[in-house]
Amino acid sequence: MNEQVTQAKLTAADFATDQEVRWCPGCGDYAILKAVRTVLAEVGARRENTVFVSGIGCSSRFPYYIDTYGFHTIHGRAPAVATGMLLANPDLDVWIITGDGDGLSIGGNHLLHILRRNLNCQILLFNNETYGLTKGQYSPTSHLATRSPSSPGGSIDNPVDPASFALGCGARFVARGVDTQIGQLTEVLKAAYHHEGAAFVEIFQNCIVFNEDVFDGFTAKSNVAEHQLQVEPGKPLVYGADDSRGLVFDAAALGLRTAELGSDSEADVLVHDPANYNLATALARMNNPEFPMATGVLYDNPGPVYAAAADQSGSDGNARSLMDAMRAGFSWKVAGKEQ
Amino acid sequence: MNIAEGSASPEGNTVETVVVRFAGDSGDGIQVIGSQLGLASAMSENDLGTFPEYPSEVRAPVGTTYGVSAYQVHFGGRPIKTIGDEADMLVALNPAALTTNLDILKKGGTVLVDAGTFSERNLEKAGYKASPLEDGTLDGYRVMAPDISKLTLESVADLSLNRKASLRCKNFWALGLVYWMYGRDRQPTIAWLNRKFAGNPDVAKANIAALNAGHAYGETVEATAQEVARIEPAPGIYSFVTGYEALAWGLATAAELANRKLVFSSYPITPASPLLHTLARLSDTGVTTFQAEDEIAATCAAIGASFTGGLGVTSSSGPGIALKQEAMSLAVSAELPLIIVNTQRAGPSTGMPTKTEQSDLNQALYGRHGESPLAVLAAGSPAECFEMAIEAARIALTYMTPVILLSDGFVANSSSPWILPDIDALPRINVANHTDAESFNPFERDPETLARSWAIPGTPGCEHRIGGIEKDYATGHISYEPENHQKMTDVRSGKIAGIAKTIPPLEPDQGPPEGDLAIVGWGSTYGPISRAVNNLRARNYRVSHIHLRHLRPFAPNQDELLAAFSYVLVPEMNTGQLAGLLRSEGFGNVESLSKMTGRPFQVSEIEEAVLSRLESSDE
Ligand SMILES: Cc1ncc(C[n+]2csc(CCOP(=O)(O)OP(=O)(O)O)c2C)c(N)n1
Ligand code: SF4
Ligand SMILES: [Mg+2]
């Protein structure tokens, strides 16, 4: 805790706290924790300038396990707390940790606004399609007919897709990662860290207790090749054993279509351009199993950052003293009577 | 009954104070001329108080009763603490304004109407069957009914304005006449018009011409002009401030005194928004304002700013304050400074947004969840809004606690002349952040204040994690230990109770510190109570006025002071919330005087309540 602070490069272990990690054994959160510590070390983050802010949920316990500044706030409100932090000190490196319930149910409004305002921060949404902490009720990302204590007959709410939501809100960086795909996850997190503005990362996280293997359709070792498309900038959007399948533009449907590369023309396979909003939306919208699930950085197209502009709003930018400002309104002087 | 309020003094044609009420359609420019009369009076060595009343509709149809806007000015030659129970003069620019405001004009008072607007159609819209100018409605008043519309058009005929723009000057015509009647100098208003319409000199000229024409009309028809007594104002640089302006200045000043960045975050709501607007215009002085997506976010952003070392402030009115409750408990648990300003309005629910009330005291004291003690303050006048904003910051920063500052629609919108403070002469709020990595523990407490140690992001070696989960008393780590929760609960409430040690002793605002009857108030009842007690004491009634600025904790000697009176009367614009609190603290002889009409107390209502109690007692 108390060693001299030097600019020496920190290791992943330097970001661990003395707190015992309290997630269920086998929970996907452990892998994400490890990936984040690794990324912090690799990008050369400074502990004193880094803040982890979370809401409430299993995922939101995260800040206790990272040796930086941390604030475990209230359910759904971490983006709002983080906004205040960045207003007070835009130089901080702020990471928001949220869950599918925290970020898209009770806190959906705040997530919308932090994304559209484009505050400079990283937002990691741990999607386990369940309310883990409150013992497994269905969540806003649970697929239809999810059986849970509060939906014994199967859920009837249409789920929301976090990446599509973020893109709709105006996010300038949207990515997906998987708890068990550490290599890709660390790359995605690094890209999020280097993005100027709000960077949104949905992480498919296995809740071993209440929703075990819910993402197996595209994350199980045997399914990754056929059911997941790991996008990379400038690379063709291909997947399948030996990259035998790819995405092509379907002009009639104004959308994407999968194609067998042997039979269709290979030249038509789309190449990933993270600055292309329409492509990003189409990728985010692909539902598995009809389509492969797209993971990696779907969209990365920086725009004006909020906090930098906040101080200039409403003024011409010239600093005034408060006393001068008070006197600038209509004022008059009453002189003391001469004795 | 009100021997002095707005009435003539014995000597000749000099009156001590005057109450003028302007009323007209929301498009008539009533607020503008009202504040001009205020300004002209302040510059004529008068003290004064003003209060605007807006219609709740943004643009109500012309001529309707619900589209009437009004502005009352009370000025004169002694300290003015109220807007006056009754008007000496009513200026009604259309029939709807007359019918909705006549009850405020005192019998024998002067009513000035624009006869040009008393068309059949306008009369009908106002609900008049016959013209009140002819059917005896105005018997007993001094009536002046020139065709102001026509006279205004004539006065600006030389200028190249169209009819509509010309007619828009009639408010200044009426103001000119009022200036003549009360001997006001036109120069400040002329200067103001020239400045305001610098880019449109014809409009400035037209309004000035109308002002002069109204003034000349008074002279020509020999309308009775009255001399108004003057006061000798204390030397200083004055401005004319509303409660919300003074509160905004107070918050910005407090941040400067504490050498911290003010982060003010709020979501618009009547009547709290003007605070946001005022602070937004101060961004070039270092103030940061943030219009959040809702009141929850506004509170959370303020908390985030405080976590980061700023002075986080949030503001709203009743319904919005209700939304802030959960986050306020987070600030209690995480022990972070936070100021929550509640500009109260009439509730419940949407209630009457533009009308005033003091009904959120219980919410402030007992809201939130769990045992969530925090400090509660109230401001009773525009000037006090400035002082209490600084006091709120002092307590929040010194004790690492949320503080609720109660204002209301009345105190926020009232205005009075105010000596601009010399910020450099004010005591600084010295609260240092912890920077020594060797000795840091976020929940180590100052033995004197019980405030926890505050280290902010950016400080090497002081990295720490906090949150809303119960913390171990010694280490600040998560703890569910039974004994520890007891201890932390006691510390949190002990910390708030301990604030009392730094609150100056409570003294009566008027009257001796003991006796038969004390009128105890808080917040915006200050003016009416003060004037009522002043009047009663002038008539040798033994009454004292005690006004509470600290509602949690109370001033350290409050129990003792109240116990020195046999009887306590508490006027409140609620159903008796402070009275109930005093009773629960063990005071037996506490009676509530409740008013729930959306309007402030009149001086006479308080006087009558006191007299009826004194008469029924054994004296
Ligand atoms: C205001 C409020 N409402 C409800 C709760 C209870 N609650 C805590 S966490 C949670 C859901 C968390 O789900 P998610 O965000 O998906 O996190 P996970 O536990 O799955 O990581 C709920 C409903 C609360 N703490 N606060
Ligand atoms: S309940 Fe699920 S999400 Fe929560 S810690 Fe256990 S496995 Fe992880
Ligand atoms: Mg979840």
Tab-separated table of N, CA and C in Angstrom, chain B residues 445-547:
chain	number	residue	atom	x	y	z
B	445	ARG	N	-10.949	9.561	11.625
B	445	ARG	CA	-11.778	10.741	11.893
B	445	ARG	C	-11.045	11.832	12.647
B	446	ASP	N	-11.421	13.048	12.321
B	446	ASP	CA	-10.943	14.175	13.102
B	446	ASP	C	-11.624	14.074	14.471
B	447	PRO	N	-10.845	14.052	15.543
B	447	PRO	CA	-11.465	13.837	16.853
B	447	PRO	C	-12.444	14.950	17.225
B	448	GLU	N	-12.221	16.128	16.699
B	448	GLU	CA	-13.076	17.271	17.052
B	448	GLU	C	-14.398	17.214	16.280
B	449	THR	N	-14.333	17.084	14.952
B	449	THR	CA	-15.544	17.171	14.130
B	449	THR	C	-16.118	15.799	13.790
B	450	LEU	N	-15.337	14.754	13.966
B	450	LEU	CA	-15.686	13.391	13.538
B	450	LEU	C	-15.723	13.251	12.015
B	451	ALA	N	-15.280	14.286	11.304
B	451	ALA	CA	-15.226	14.185	9.841
B	451	ALA	C	-14.166	13.170	9.453
B	452	ARG	N	-14.441	12.411	8.402
B	452	ARG	CA	-13.447	11.431	7.966
B	452	ARG	C	-12.376	12.124	7.115
B	453	SER	N	-11.314	11.399	6.910
B	453	SER	CA	-10.188	11.912	6.157
B	453	SER	C	-10.527	11.907	4.665
B	454	TRP	N	-10.243	12.998	3.977
B	454	TRP	CA	-10.688	13.155	2.587
B	454	TRP	C	-9.479	13.255	1.657
B	455	ALA	N	-9.230	12.168	0.924
B	455	ALA	CA	-8.165	12.209	-0.089
B	455	ALA	C	-8.838	12.119	-1.445
B	456	ILE	N	-8.296	12.817	-2.421
B	456	ILE	CA	-8.993	12.881	-3.712
B	456	ILE	C	-8.141	12.276	-4.824
B	457	PRO	N	-8.815	11.741	-5.856
B	457	PRO	CA	-8.099	11.165	-6.987
B	457	PRO	C	-7.041	12.142	-7.508
B	458	GLY	N	-5.929	11.589	-7.887
B	458	GLY	CA	-4.805	12.419	-8.293
B	458	GLY	C	-3.727	12.435	-7.217
B	459	THR	N	-4.075	11.961	-6.003
B	459	THR	CA	-3.118	11.965	-4.897
B	459	THR	C	-2.418	10.602	-4.822
B	460	PRO	N	-1.128	10.547	-5.125
B	460	PRO	CA	-0.441	9.250	-5.121
B	460	PRO	C	-0.409	8.644	-3.720
B	461	GLY	N	-0.632	7.354	-3.665
B	461	GLY	CA	-0.525	6.636	-2.405
B	461	GLY	C	-1.777	6.660	-1.547
B	462	CYS	N	-2.755	7.485	-1.901
B	462	CYS	CA	-3.985	7.552	-1.101
B	462	CYS	C	-5.149	6.860	-1.815
B	463	GLU	N	-4.846	6.005	-2.784
B	463	GLU	CA	-5.909	5.299	-3.497
B	463	GLU	C	-6.749	4.524	-2.480
B	464	HIS	N	-8.054	4.598	-2.631
B	464	HIS	CA	-8.929	3.874	-1.711
B	464	HIS	C	-10.276	3.659	-2.392
B	465	ARG	N	-11.032	2.731	-1.852
B	465	ARG	CA	-12.334	2.403	-2.396
B	465	ARG	C	-13.385	2.674	-1.324
B	466	ILE	N	-14.443	3.411	-1.679
B	466	ILE	CA	-15.540	3.590	-0.738
B	466	ILE	C	-16.848	3.311	-1.450
B	467	GLY	N	-17.923	3.282	-0.687
B	467	GLY	CA	-19.218	3.034	-1.289
B	467	GLY	C	-20.306	3.124	-0.249
B	468	GLY	N	-21.462	2.610	-0.618
B	468	GLY	CA	-22.610	2.699	0.275
B	468	GLY	C	-22.715	1.528	1.240
B	469	ILE	N	-21.859	0.536	1.094
B	469	ILE	CA	-21.910	-0.598	2.027
B	469	ILE	C	-21.330	-0.149	3.368
B	470	GLU	N	-21.848	-0.699	4.442
B	470	GLU	CA	-21.346	-0.338	5.772
B	470	GLU	C	-19.851	-0.578	5.845
B	471	LYS	N	-19.192	0.349	6.526
B	471	LYS	CA	-17.735	0.311	6.589
B	471	LYS	C	-17.251	0.021	8.002
B	472	ASP	N	-16.135	-0.631	8.064
B	472	ASP	CA	-15.548	-0.885	9.368
B	472	ASP	C	-15.061	0.423	9.977
B	473	TYR	N	-15.393	0.620	11.236
B	473	TYR	CA	-15.054	1.882	11.907
B	473	TYR	C	-13.554	2.169	11.824
B	474	ALA	N	-12.749	1.132	11.990
B	474	ALA	CA	-11.300	1.356	12.066
B	474	ALA	C	-10.637	1.412	10.692
B	475	THR	N	-11.039	0.512	9.765
B	475	THR	CA	-10.297	0.409	8.509
B	475	THR	C	-11.037	0.993	7.311
B	476	GLY	N	-12.350	1.142	7.416
B	476	GLY	CA	-13.128	1.616	6.275
B	476	GLY	C	-13.460	0.509	5.287
B	477	HIS	N	-12.994	-0.707	5.550
B	477	HIS	CA	-13.340	-1.827	4.670
B	477	HIS	C	-14.788	-2.261	4.921
B	478	ILE	N	-15.340	-3.008	3.948
B	478	ILE	CA	-16.707	-3.507	4.078
B	478	ILE	C	-16.856	-4.264	5.402
B	479	SER	N	-17.948	-4.017	6.092
B	479	SER	CA	-18.161	-4.736	7.349
B	479	SER	C	-19.649	-4.957	7.601
B	480	TYR	N	-19.987	-6.169	7.967
B	480	TYR	CA	-21.372	-6.479	8.343
B	480	TYR	C	-21.448	-6.822	9.826
B	481	GLU	N	-20.412	-6.473	10.579
B	481	GLU	CA	-20.379	-6.811	12.004
B	481	GLU	C	-21.452	-6.053	12.766
B	482	PRO	N	-22.233	-6.748	13.607
B	482	PRO	CA	-23.317	-6.088	14.340
B	482	PRO	C	-22.842	-4.903	15.197
B	483	GLU	N	-21.783	-5.129	15.959
B	483	GLU	CA	-21.326	-4.062	16.862
B	483	GLU	C	-20.851	-2.855	16.064
B	484	ASN	N	-20.205	-3.153	14.942
B	484	ASN	CA	-19.666	-2.074	14.112
B	484	ASN	C	-20.786	-1.199	13.550
B	485	HIS	N	-21.892	-1.809	13.137
B	485	HIS	CA	-22.991	-1.023	12.570
B	485	HIS	C	-23.572	-0.089	13.626
B	486	GLN	N	-23.686	-0.616	14.837
B	486	GLN	CA	-24.152	0.226	15.939
B	486	GLN	C	-23.224	1.439	16.086
B	487	LYS	N	-21.949	1.141	16.075
B	487	LYS	CA	-20.965	2.196	16.296
B	487	LYS	C	-20.995	3.239	15.167
B	488	MET	N	-21.068	2.749	13.931
B	488	MET	CA	-21.085	3.679	12.795
B	488	MET	C	-22.367	4.515	12.794
B	489	THR	N	-23.492	3.888	13.165
B	489	THR	CA	-24.747	4.638	13.250
B	489	THR	C	-24.596	5.765	14.270
B	490	ASP	N	-24.007	5.431	15.403
B	490	ASP	CA	-23.830	6.439	16.454
B	490	ASP	C	-22.880	7.547	16.004
B	491	VAL	N	-21.828	7.156	15.303
B	491	VAL	CA	-20.859	8.169	14.856
B	491	VAL	C	-21.515	9.117	13.859
B	492	ARG	N	-22.287	8.547	12.919
B	492	ARG	CA	-22.905	9.404	11.907
B	492	ARG	C	-23.865	10.398	12.550
B	493	SER	N	-24.658	9.934	13.543
B	493	SER	CA	-25.583	10.897	14.132
B	493	SER	C	-24.849	11.831	15.093
B	494	GLY	N	-23.807	11.317	15.756
B	494	GLY	CA	-23.030	12.172	16.660
B	494	GLY	C	-22.320	13.284	15.900
B	495	LYS	N	-21.881	12.949	14.700
B	495	LYS	CA	-21.192	13.947	13.881
B	495	LYS	C	-22.137	15.113	13.563
B	496	ILE	N	-23.367	14.781	13.181
B	496	ILE	CA	-24.329	15.846	12.846
B	496	ILE	C	-24.683	16.647	14.103
B	497	ALA	N	-24.904	15.942	15.204
B	497	ALA	CA	-25.248	16.654	16.446
B	497	ALA	C	-24.116	17.604	16.837
B	498	GLY	N	-22.877	17.172	16.577
B	498	GLY	CA	-21.721	17.971	16.981
B	498	GLY	C	-21.569	19.288	16.226
B	499	ILE	N	-22.250	19.398	15.099
B	499	ILE	CA	-22.184	20.653	14.336
B	499	ILE	C	-22.659	21.814	15.206
B	500	ALA	N	-23.578	21.503	16.144
B	500	ALA	CA	-24.159	22.550	16.999
B	500	ALA	C	-23.085	23.368	17.706
B	501	LYS	N	-21.970	22.724	18.009
B	501	LYS	CA	-20.899	23.435	18.724
B	501	LYS	C	-20.385	24.643	17.952
B	502	THR	N	-20.551	24.613	16.619
B	502	THR	CA	-20.004	25.721	15.829
B	502	THR	C	-21.097	26.675	15.348
B	503	ILE	N	-22.321	26.466	15.827
B	503	ILE	CA	-23.420	27.355	15.428
B	503	ILE	C	-23.509	28.476	16.469
B	504	PRO	N	-23.577	29.728	16.009
B	504	PRO	CA	-23.677	30.821	16.989
B	504	PRO	C	-24.966	30.701	17.801
B	505	PRO	N	-24.929	31.165	19.043
B	505	PRO	CA	-26.122	31.041	19.871
B	505	PRO	C	-27.309	31.769	19.250
B	506	LEU	N	-28.458	31.188	19.434
B	506	LEU	CA	-29.689	31.769	18.896
B	506	LEU	C	-30.115	32.943	19.769
B	507	GLU	N	-30.434	34.054	19.129
B	507	GLU	CA	-30.938	35.217	19.860
B	507	GLU	C	-32.225	35.649	19.189
B	508	PRO	N	-33.119	36.269	19.966
B	508	PRO	CA	-34.332	36.760	19.314
B	508	PRO	C	-33.980	37.820	18.273
B	509	ASP	N	-34.676	37.813	17.144
B	509	ASP	CA	-34.495	38.878	16.167
B	509	ASP	C	-35.067	40.179	16.697
B	510	GLN	N	-36.127	40.055	17.503
B	510	GLN	CA	-36.705	41.224	18.165
B	510	GLN	C	-37.226	40.777	19.519
B	511	GLY	N	-37.220	41.692	20.471
B	511	GLY	CA	-37.809	41.407	21.774
B	511	GLY	C	-36.828	40.739	22.704
B	512	PRO	N	-37.204	40.660	23.989
B	512	PRO	CA	-36.313	40.082	24.999
B	512	PRO	C	-36.205	38.565	24.876
B	513	PRO	N	-35.148	37.986	25.448
B	513	PRO	CA	-34.928	36.544	25.359
B	513	PRO	C	-35.769	35.738	26.340
B	514	GLU	N	-36.838	36.316	26.828
B	514	GLU	CA	-37.732	35.570	27.728
B	514	GLU	C	-39.054	36.312	27.745
B	515	GLY	N	-40.092	35.656	28.186
B	515	GLY	CA	-41.377	36.348	28.261
B	515	GLY	C	-42.538	35.385	28.103
B	516	ASP	N	-43.682	35.978	27.768
B	516	ASP	CA	-44.889	35.169	27.664
B	516	ASP	C	-44.995	34.503	26.304
B	517	LEU	N	-44.665	35.285	25.276
B	517	LEU	CA	-44.951	34.766	23.938
B	517	LEU	C	-43.779	34.971	22.984
B	518	ALA	N	-43.380	33.894	22.352
B	518	ALA	CA	-42.383	33.992	21.284
B	518	ALA	C	-43.027	33.502	19.997
B	519	ILE	N	-42.828	34.277	18.941
B	519	ILE	CA	-43.226	33.790	17.623
B	519	ILE	C	-41.975	33.166	17.038
B	520	VAL	N	-42.043	31.891	16.728
B	520	VAL	CA	-40.878	31.188	16.203
B	520	VAL	C	-41.144	30.829	14.751
B	521	GLY	N	-40.247	31.254	13.884
B	521	GLY	CA	-40.426	30.948	12.466
B	521	GLY	C	-39.145	30.421	11.863
B	522	TRP	N	-39.244	30.020	10.610
B	522	TRP	CA	-38.066	29.606	9.837
B	522	TRP	C	-38.349	29.937	8.376
B	523	GLY	N	-37.311	30.214	7.632
B	523	GLY	CA	-37.484	30.452	6.197
B	523	GLY	C	-38.245	31.728	5.907
B	524	SER	N	-39.031	31.701	4.835
B	524	SER	CA	-39.550	32.941	4.269
B	524	SER	C	-40.675	33.577	5.065
B	525	THR	N	-41.075	33.004	6.181
B	525	THR	CA	-42.037	33.711	7.038
B	525	THR	C	-41.327	34.834	7.780
B	526	TYR	N	-40.015	34.948	7.587
B	526	TYR	CA	-39.244	35.953	8.320
B	526	TYR	C	-39.849	37.355	8.191
B	527	GLY	N	-40.104	37.798	6.968
B	527	GLY	CA	-40.586	39.156	6.732
B	527	GLY	C	-41.894	39.456	7.455
B	528	PRO	N	-42.947	38.681	7.174
B	528	PRO	CA	-44.226	38.957	7.838
B	528	PRO	C	-44.150	38.864	9.370
B	529	ILE	N	-43.424	37.874	9.894
B	529	ILE	CA	-43.338	37.761	11.359
B	529	ILE	C	-42.614	38.986	11.912
B	530	SER	N	-41.535	39.347	11.252
B	530	SER	CA	-40.733	40.458	11.734
B	530	SER	C	-41.548	41.745	11.794
B	531	ARG	N	-42.296	42.015	10.711
B	531	ARG	CA	-43.095	43.233	10.671
B	531	ARG	C	-44.224	43.169	11.700
B	532	ALA	N	-44.865	42.014	11.818
B	532	ALA	CA	-45.964	41.882	12.782
B	532	ALA	C	-45.450	42.120	14.196
B	533	VAL	N	-44.319	41.530	14.534
B	533	VAL	CA	-43.786	41.687	15.892
B	533	VAL	C	-43.361	43.134	16.107
B	534	ASN	N	-42.794	43.738	15.059
B	534	ASN	CA	-42.419	45.145	15.157
B	534	ASN	C	-43.647	46.009	15.463
B	535	ASN	N	-44.718	45.773	14.725
B	535	ASN	CA	-45.944	46.545	14.943
B	535	ASN	C	-46.497	46.315	16.343
B	536	LEU	N	-46.528	45.063	16.767
B	536	LEU	CA	-47.106	44.740	18.077
B	536	LEU	C	-46.265	45.349	19.199
B	537	ARG	N	-44.972	45.286	19.030
B	537	ARG	CA	-44.094	45.838	20.072
B	537	ARG	C	-44.240	47.358	20.137
B	538	ALA	N	-44.494	47.983	18.966
B	538	ALA	CA	-44.726	49.432	18.963
B	538	ALA	C	-45.985	49.773	19.748
B	539	ARG	N	-46.852	48.804	19.844
B	539	ARG	CA	-48.084	49.023	20.617
B	539	ARG	C	-47.966	48.421	22.017
B	540	ASN	N	-46.737	48.194	22.444
B	540	ASN	CA	-46.441	47.722	23.805
B	540	ASN	C	-46.866	46.299	24.118
B	541	TYR	N	-47.067	45.505	23.114
B	541	TYR	CA	-47.297	44.087	23.396
B	541	TYR	C	-45.951	43.423	23.597
B	542	ARG	N	-45.873	42.551	24.595
B	542	ARG	CA	-44.593	41.901	24.851
B	542	ARG	C	-44.506	40.588	24.069
B	543	VAL	N	-43.935	40.686	22.923
B	543	VAL	CA	-43.799	39.532	22.032
B	543	VAL	C	-42.360	39.517	21.535
B	544	SER	N	-41.793	38.349	21.370
B	544	SER	CA	-40.464	38.252	20.777
B	544	SER	C	-40.537	37.451	19.480
B	545	HIS	N	-39.606	37.752	18.616
B	545	HIS	CA	-39.513	36.995	17.344
B	545	HIS	C	-38.202	36.208	17.346
B	546	ILE	N	-38.325	34.914	17.236
B	546	ILE	CA	-37.132	34.053	17.148
B	546	ILE	C	-37.171	33.351	15.800
B	547	HIS	N	-36.101	33.492	15.032
B	547	HIS	CA	-36.116	32.876	13.706
B	547	HIS	C	-35.011	31.838	13.590
